[in-house]
C-alpha positions as CSV (number, residue, x, y, z in Angstrom):
1,M,27.1,-9.1,-17.4
2,P,23.4,-8.9,-18.0
3,E,21.8,-5.5,-18.1
4,P,19.4,-4.7,-15.1
5,Q,15.8,-4.8,-16.0
6,K,14.2,-1.4,-16.4
7,E,11.0,-0.5,-14.6
8,S,7.9,-0.6,-16.8
9,A,6.7,2.8,-17.9
10,A,3.3,2.1,-16.4
11,A,4.1,1.1,-12.8
12,D,1.1,-0.2,-10.8
13,P,-0.3,2.6,-8.7
14,L,-1.7,0.3,-6.0
15,A,1.5,-1.6,-5.7
16,E,3.5,1.6,-5.4
17,L,1.2,3.0,-2.7
18,I,1.3,-0.2,-0.7
19,A,5.1,-0.2,-1.0
20,E,5.1,3.4,0.3
21,Y,2.8,2.5,3.2
22,R,5.1,-0.3,4.1
23,R,8.2,1.9,3.9
24,Q,6.6,4.6,6.1
25,N,5.4,1.9,8.6
26,V,9.0,0.8,9.0
27,E,10.1,4.4,9.5
28,F,7.3,4.9,12.1
29,T,8.4,1.7,14.0
30,K,12.1,2.9,14.1
31,R,11.2,6.3,15.5
32,A,8.1,5.6,17.6
33,P,9.7,5.0,20.9
34,H,11.3,8.5,20.8
35,E,8.6,10.7,19.3
36,D,5.0,11.8,19.6
37,W,3.1,9.0,18.0
38,T,0.3,11.2,16.7
39,A,2.6,13.6,14.9
40,L,4.8,10.7,13.7
41,T,1.8,8.9,12.3
42,A,0.9,12.0,10.3
43,E,4.5,12.3,9.1
44,T,5.0,8.6,8.1
45,Y,2.4,5.9,7.3
46,G,-0.7,8.0,8.0
47,P,-1.0,9.7,4.6
48,P,-0.4,6.6,2.5
49,L,-2.9,4.7,4.7
50,D,-5.5,7.4,4.3
51,L,-5.1,7.2,0.5
52,L,-5.4,3.4,0.6
53,W,-8.6,3.7,2.6
54,H,-10.3,6.7,1.0
55,H,-8.8,7.1,-2.4
56,T,-7.6,3.6,-3.3
57,P,-5.9,3.6,-6.7
58,E,-7.0,1.0,-9.2
59,P,-4.4,-1.6,-9.9
60,N,-3.4,-1.9,-13.5
61,S,-1.5,-5.1,-13.3
62,P,-1.3,-8.4,-11.4
63,A,1.5,-6.8,-9.4
64,G,-1.0,-4.5,-7.7
65,V,-3.3,-7.4,-6.8
66,L,-0.4,-9.4,-5.5
67,A,0.8,-6.5,-3.3
68,A,-2.8,-6.2,-1.9
69,L,-2.9,-9.9,-1.2
70,L,0.4,-9.8,0.6
71,L,-0.7,-6.8,2.6
72,A,-3.9,-8.6,3.6
73,K,-1.8,-11.6,4.7
74,D,0.6,-9.5,6.7
75,E,-2.0,-7.1,8.2
76,P,-5.3,-9.0,8.2
77,D,-6.9,-6.4,10.6
78,L,-6.0,-3.3,8.5
79,Y,-9.2,-1.3,8.1
80,A,-8.3,-0.2,4.6
81,L,-8.4,-3.7,3.2
82,E,-12.1,-3.5,2.2
83,S,-11.4,-0.6,-0.1
84,I,-8.2,-2.3,-1.4
85,N,-10.0,-5.5,-2.0
86,E,-12.8,-3.8,-3.9
87,A,-10.3,-2.1,-6.2
88,C,-8.7,-5.5,-6.9
89,I,-12.0,-7.1,-7.6
90,R,-12.8,-4.4,-10.2
91,Y,-9.4,-5.0,-11.8
92,L,-9.9,-8.8,-11.9
93,R,-13.4,-8.5,-13.3
94,R,-12.2,-6.2,-16.1
95,A,-9.2,-8.5,-16.8
96,S,-11.3,-11.6,-17.0
97,Q,-13.7,-10.2,-19.6
């Protein structure tokens, strides 16, 4: 039986934050009909979304750029996309030099 692949030591911070945002968005959706939406937003997807918008981590691999592209495809009206796209452009410019 093949050994499972280990995560790289330097995981992509943008991909990880986008994954956390997506996980918390699912949690919000599960709980939203039964809870106060404002408080639930602050408890679930709000914090990772705030980081994506105001403190976007720089991707350090193509995985981060791919996660950003998939997020843009899935949520084209997300207001944090401009910040995310700028971080990806910086990464791609560095990588292409």
